[in-house]
Coordinates of N, CA, C and O in Angstrom, one line a residue:
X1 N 58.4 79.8 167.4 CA 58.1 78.5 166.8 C 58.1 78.5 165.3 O 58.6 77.6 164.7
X2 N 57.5 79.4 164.7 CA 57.5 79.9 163.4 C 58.8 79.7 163.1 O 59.0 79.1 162.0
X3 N 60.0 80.1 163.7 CA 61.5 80.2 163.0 C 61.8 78.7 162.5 O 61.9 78.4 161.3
X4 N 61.8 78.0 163.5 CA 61.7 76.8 163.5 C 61.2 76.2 162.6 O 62.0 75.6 161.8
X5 N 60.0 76.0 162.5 CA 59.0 75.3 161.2 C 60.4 76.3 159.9 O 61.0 75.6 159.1
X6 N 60.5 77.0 160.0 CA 61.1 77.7 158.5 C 62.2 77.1 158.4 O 62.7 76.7 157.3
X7 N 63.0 76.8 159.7 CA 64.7 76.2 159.6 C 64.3 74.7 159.2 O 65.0 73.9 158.5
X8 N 63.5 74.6 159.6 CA 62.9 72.6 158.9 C 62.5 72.7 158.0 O 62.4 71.5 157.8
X9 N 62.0 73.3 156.8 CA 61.4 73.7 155.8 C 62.5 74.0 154.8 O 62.5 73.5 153.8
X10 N 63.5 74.9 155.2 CA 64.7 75.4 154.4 C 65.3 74.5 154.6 O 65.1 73.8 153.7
X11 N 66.2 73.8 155.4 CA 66.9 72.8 155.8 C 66.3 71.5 154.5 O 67.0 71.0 153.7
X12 N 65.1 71.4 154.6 CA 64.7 69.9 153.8 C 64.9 70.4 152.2 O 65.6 69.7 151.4
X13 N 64.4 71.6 151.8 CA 64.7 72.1 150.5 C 65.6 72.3 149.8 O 65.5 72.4 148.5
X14 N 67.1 72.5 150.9 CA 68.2 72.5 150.4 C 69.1 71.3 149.9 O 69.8 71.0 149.0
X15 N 68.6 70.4 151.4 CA 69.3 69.3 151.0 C 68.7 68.2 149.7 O 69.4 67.3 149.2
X16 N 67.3 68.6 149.3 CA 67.0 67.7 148.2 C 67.5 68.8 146.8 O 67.7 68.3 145.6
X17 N 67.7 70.0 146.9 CA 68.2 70.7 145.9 C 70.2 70.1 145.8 O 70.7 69.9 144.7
X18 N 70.6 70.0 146.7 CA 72.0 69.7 146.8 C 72.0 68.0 146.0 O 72.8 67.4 145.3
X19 N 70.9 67.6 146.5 CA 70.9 66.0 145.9 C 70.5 66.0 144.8 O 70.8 65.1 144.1
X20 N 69.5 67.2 144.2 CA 69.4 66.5 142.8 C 70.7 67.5 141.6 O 71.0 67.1 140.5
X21 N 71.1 68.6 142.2 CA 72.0 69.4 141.4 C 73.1 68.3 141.4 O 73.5 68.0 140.3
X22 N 73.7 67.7 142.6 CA 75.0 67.1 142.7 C 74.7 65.7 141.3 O 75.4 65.4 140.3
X23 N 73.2 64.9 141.7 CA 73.3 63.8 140.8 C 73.4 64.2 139.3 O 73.9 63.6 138.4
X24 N 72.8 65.5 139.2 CA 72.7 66.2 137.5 C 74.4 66.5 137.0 O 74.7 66.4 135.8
X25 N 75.0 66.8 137.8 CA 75.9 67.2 137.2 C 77.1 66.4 137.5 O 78.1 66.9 137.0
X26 N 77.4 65.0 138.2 CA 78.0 64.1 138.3 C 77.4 63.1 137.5 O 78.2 62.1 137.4
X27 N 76.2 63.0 136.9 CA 75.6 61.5 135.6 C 76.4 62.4 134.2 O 76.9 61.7 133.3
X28 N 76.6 63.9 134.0 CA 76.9 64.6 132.8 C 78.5 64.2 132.5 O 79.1 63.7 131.5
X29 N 79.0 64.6 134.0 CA 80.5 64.6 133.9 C 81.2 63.5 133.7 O 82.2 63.4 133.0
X30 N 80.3 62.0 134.6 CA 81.0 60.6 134.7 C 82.0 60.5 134.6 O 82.6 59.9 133.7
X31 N 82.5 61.2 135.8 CA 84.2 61.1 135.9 C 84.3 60.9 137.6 O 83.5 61.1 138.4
X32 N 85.8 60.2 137.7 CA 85.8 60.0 139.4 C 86.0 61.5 140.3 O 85.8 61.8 141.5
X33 N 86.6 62.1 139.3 CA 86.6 63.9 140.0 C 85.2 63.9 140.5 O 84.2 63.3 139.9
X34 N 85.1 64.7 142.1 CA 83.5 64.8 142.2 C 83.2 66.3 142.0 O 83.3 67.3 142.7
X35 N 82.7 66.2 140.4 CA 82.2 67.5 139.9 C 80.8 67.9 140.7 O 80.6 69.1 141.1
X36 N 80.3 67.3 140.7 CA 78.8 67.6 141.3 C 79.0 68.1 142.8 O 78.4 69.1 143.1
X37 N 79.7 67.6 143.6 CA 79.8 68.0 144.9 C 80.5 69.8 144.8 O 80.0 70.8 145.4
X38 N 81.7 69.9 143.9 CA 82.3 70.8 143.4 C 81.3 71.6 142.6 O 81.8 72.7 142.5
X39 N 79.9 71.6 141.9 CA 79.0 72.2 141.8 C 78.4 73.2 142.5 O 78.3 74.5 142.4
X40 N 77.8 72.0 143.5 CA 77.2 72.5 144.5 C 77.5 73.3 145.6 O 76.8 74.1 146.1
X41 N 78.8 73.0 145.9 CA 79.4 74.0 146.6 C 79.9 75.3 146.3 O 80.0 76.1 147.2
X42 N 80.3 75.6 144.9 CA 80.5 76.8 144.4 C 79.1 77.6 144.1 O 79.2 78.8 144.4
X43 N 77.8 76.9 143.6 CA 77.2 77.6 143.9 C 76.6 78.2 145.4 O 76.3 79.4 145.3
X44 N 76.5 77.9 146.1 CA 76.2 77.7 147.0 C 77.1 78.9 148.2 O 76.7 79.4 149.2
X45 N 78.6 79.0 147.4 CA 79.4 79.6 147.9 C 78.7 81.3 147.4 O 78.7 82.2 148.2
X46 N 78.2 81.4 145.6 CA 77.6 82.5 145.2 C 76.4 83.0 145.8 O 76.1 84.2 145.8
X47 N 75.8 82.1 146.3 CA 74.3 82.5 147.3 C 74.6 83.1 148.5 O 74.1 84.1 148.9
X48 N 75.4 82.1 149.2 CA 75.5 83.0 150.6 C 76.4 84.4 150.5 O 76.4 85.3 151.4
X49 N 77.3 84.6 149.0 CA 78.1 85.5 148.7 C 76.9 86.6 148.8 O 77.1 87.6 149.4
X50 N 75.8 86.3 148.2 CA 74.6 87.7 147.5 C 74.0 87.8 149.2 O 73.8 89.0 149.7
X51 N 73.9 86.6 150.1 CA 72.8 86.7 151.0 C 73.5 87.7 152.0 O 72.9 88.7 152.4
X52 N 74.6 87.4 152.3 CA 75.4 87.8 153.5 C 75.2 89.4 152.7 O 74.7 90.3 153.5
X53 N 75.5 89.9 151.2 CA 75.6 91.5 150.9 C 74.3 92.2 151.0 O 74.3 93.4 151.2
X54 N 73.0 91.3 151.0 CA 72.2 92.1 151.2 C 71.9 92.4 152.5 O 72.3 91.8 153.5
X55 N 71.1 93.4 152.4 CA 70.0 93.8 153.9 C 68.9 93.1 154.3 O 67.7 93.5 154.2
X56 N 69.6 91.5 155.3 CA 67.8 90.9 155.7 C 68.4 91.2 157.0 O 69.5 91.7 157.5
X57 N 67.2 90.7 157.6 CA 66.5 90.6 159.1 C 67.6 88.9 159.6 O 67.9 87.8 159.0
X58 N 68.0 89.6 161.3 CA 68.8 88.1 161.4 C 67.9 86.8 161.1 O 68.3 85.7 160.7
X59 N 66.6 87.1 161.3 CA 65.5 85.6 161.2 C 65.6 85.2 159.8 O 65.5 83.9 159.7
X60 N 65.8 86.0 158.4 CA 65.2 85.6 157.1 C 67.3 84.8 156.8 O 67.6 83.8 156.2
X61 N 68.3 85.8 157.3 CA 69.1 85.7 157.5 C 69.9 83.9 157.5 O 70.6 83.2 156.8
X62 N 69.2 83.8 159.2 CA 69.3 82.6 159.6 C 68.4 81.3 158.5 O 68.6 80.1 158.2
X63 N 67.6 82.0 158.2 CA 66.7 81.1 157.2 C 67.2 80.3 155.6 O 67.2 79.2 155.1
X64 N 67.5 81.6 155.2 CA 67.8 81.2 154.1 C 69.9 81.2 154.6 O 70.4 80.2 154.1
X65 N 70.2 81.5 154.8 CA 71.9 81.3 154.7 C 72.2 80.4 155.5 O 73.1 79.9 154.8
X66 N 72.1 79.5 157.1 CA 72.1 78.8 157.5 C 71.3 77.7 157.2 O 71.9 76.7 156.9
X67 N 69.7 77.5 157.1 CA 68.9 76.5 157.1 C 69.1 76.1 155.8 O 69.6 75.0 155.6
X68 N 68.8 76.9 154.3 CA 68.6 76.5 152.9 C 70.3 76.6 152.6 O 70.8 75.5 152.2
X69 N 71.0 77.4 152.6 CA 72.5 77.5 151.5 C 73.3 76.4 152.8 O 74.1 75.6 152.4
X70 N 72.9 76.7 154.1 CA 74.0 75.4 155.0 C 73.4 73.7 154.4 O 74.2 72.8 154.2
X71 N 72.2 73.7 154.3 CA 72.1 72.3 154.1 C 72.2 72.2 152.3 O 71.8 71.2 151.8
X72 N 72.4 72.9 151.8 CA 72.6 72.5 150.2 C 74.0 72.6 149.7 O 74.3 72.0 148.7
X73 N 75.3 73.3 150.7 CA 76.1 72.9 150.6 C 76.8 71.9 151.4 O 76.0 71.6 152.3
X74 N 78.0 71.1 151.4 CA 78.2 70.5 151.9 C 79.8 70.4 152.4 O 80.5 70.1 151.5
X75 N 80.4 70.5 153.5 CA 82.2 70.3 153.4 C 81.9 68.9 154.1 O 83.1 68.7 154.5
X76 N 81.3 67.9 154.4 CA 81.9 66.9 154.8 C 81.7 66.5 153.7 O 82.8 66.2 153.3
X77 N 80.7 66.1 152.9 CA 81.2 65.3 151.5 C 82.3 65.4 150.6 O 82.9 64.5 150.1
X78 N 82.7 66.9 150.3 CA 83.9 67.6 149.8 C 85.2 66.8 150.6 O 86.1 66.3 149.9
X79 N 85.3 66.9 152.0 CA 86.0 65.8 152.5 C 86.2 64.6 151.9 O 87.0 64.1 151.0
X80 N 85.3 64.1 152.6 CA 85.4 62.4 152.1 C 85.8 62.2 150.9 O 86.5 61.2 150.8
X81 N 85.3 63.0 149.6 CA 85.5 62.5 148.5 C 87.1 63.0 148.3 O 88.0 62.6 147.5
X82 N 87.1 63.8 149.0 CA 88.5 63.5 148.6 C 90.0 63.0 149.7 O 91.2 63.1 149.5
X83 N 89.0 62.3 150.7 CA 89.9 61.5 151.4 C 89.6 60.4 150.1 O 90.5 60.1 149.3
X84 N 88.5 60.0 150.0 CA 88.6 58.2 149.2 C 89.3 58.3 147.9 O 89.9 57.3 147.4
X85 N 89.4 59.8 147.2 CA 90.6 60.0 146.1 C 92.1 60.0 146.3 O 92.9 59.8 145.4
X86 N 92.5 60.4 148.2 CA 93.8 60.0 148.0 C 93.8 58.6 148.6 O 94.9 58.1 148.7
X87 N 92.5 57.6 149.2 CA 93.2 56.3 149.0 C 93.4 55.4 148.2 O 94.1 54.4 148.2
X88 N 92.4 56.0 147.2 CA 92.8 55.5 146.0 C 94.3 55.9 145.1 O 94.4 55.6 143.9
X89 N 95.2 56.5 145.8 CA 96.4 56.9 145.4 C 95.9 58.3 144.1 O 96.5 58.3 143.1
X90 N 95.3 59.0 144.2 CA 94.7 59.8 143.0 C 94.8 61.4 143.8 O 94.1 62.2 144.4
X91 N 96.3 61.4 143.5 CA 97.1 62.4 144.8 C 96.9 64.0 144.2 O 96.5 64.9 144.9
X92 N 97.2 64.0 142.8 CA 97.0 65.0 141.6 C 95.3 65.3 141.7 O 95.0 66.5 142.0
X93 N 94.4 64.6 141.6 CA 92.5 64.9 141.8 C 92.5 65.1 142.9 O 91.5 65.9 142.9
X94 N 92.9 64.9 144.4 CA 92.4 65.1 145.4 C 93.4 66.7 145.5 O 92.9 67.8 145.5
X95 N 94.5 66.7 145.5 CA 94.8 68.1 145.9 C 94.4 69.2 145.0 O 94.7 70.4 145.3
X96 N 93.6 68.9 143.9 CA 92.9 69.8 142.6 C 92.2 70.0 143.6 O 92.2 71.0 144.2
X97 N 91.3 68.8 143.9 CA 90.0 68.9 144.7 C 90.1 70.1 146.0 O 89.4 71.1 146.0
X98 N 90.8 69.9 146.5 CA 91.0 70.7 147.8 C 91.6 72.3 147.3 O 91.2 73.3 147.9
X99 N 92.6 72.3 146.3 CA 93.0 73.9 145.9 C 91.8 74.5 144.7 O 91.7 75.7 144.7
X100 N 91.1 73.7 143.6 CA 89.6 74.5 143.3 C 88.7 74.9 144.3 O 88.3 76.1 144.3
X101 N 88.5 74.1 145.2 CA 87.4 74.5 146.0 C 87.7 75.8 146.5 O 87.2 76.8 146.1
X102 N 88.7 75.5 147.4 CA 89.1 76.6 147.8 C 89.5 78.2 147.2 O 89.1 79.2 147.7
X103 N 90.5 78.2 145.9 CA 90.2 78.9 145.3 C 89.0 79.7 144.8 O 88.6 80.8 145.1
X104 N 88.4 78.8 143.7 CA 86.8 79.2 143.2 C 86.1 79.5 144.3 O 85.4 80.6 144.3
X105 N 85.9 78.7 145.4 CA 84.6 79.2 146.4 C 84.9 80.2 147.2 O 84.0 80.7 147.9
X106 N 86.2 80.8 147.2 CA 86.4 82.1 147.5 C 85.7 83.4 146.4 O 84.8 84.4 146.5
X107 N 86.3 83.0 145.7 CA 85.9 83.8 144.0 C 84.6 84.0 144.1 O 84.0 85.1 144.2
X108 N 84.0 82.7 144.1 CA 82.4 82.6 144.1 C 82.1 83.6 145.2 O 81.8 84.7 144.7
X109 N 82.1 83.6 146.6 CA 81.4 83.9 147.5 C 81.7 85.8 147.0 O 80.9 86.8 147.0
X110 N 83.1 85.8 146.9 CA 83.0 87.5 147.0 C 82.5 88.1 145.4 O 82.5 89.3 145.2
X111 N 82.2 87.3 144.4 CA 81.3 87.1 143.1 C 79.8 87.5 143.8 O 79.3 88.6 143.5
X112 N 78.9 86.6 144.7 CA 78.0 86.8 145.2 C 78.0 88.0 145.9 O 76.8 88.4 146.0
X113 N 78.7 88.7 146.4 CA 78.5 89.6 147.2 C 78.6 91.1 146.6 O 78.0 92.1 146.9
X114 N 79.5 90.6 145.5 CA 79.1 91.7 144.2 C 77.9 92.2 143.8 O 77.6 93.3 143.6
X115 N 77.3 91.1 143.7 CA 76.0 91.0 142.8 C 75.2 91.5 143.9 O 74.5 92.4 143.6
X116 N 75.1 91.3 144.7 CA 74.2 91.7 146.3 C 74.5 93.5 145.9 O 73.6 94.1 145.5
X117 N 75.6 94.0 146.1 CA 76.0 95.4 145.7 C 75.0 95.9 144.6 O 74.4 96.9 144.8
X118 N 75.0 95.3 143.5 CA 74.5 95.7 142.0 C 73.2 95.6 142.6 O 72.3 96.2 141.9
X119 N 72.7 95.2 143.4 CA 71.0 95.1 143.8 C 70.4 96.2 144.4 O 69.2 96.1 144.6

């Protein structure tokens, strides 16, 4: 029961962390690129990069890398925004959109896992 209260707990913390990092850094950028979504997910790619290298327990495991880093990142918004960029004909930002992500949140995640190493 305990795990639970923690996956509801991590779960709500992440997603208002993903809501206020995404709005901080998409009011800075004010551009139709979605930098903030592209924020949050590179981070987020560096956390589970560090969480997955360390030594936890499957429970702290499931806690923080599923409940907090799954609900603070996001691929269905990363989607959408960049489906609504190619119907907006904005063919150049949406395929950025989709080959950064992918690039960097590779980077990022095995970046994280480095740093997990150095610990």
């Amino acid at each position: 029961m305990m795990l639970w209260a923690g996956v509801l707990v991590a779960g709500g913390v992440g997603a208002v962390l993903r809501f206020l990092v995404d709005r901080t850094v998409s009011r800075r950028a004010a551009r139709a690129f979605p930098f903030g979504t592209l924020a949050v997910n590179l981070s987020g790619a560096v956390l589970l990069g560090l969480v997955s290298g360390l030594t936890l327990s499957p429970q702290v495991g499931l806690l923080v890398g599923t409940a907090l880093i799954g609900s603070y990142t996001t691929f269905s918004t990363w989607m959408l925004e960049t489906q609504r960029l190619a119907e907006e004909r904005q063919f150049v930002p949406a395929a950025l959109n989709i080959g950064v992500s992918v690039v960097l949140g590779l980077a990022a995640a095995a970046l994280g896992q480095q740093l997990a190493g150095w610990l």
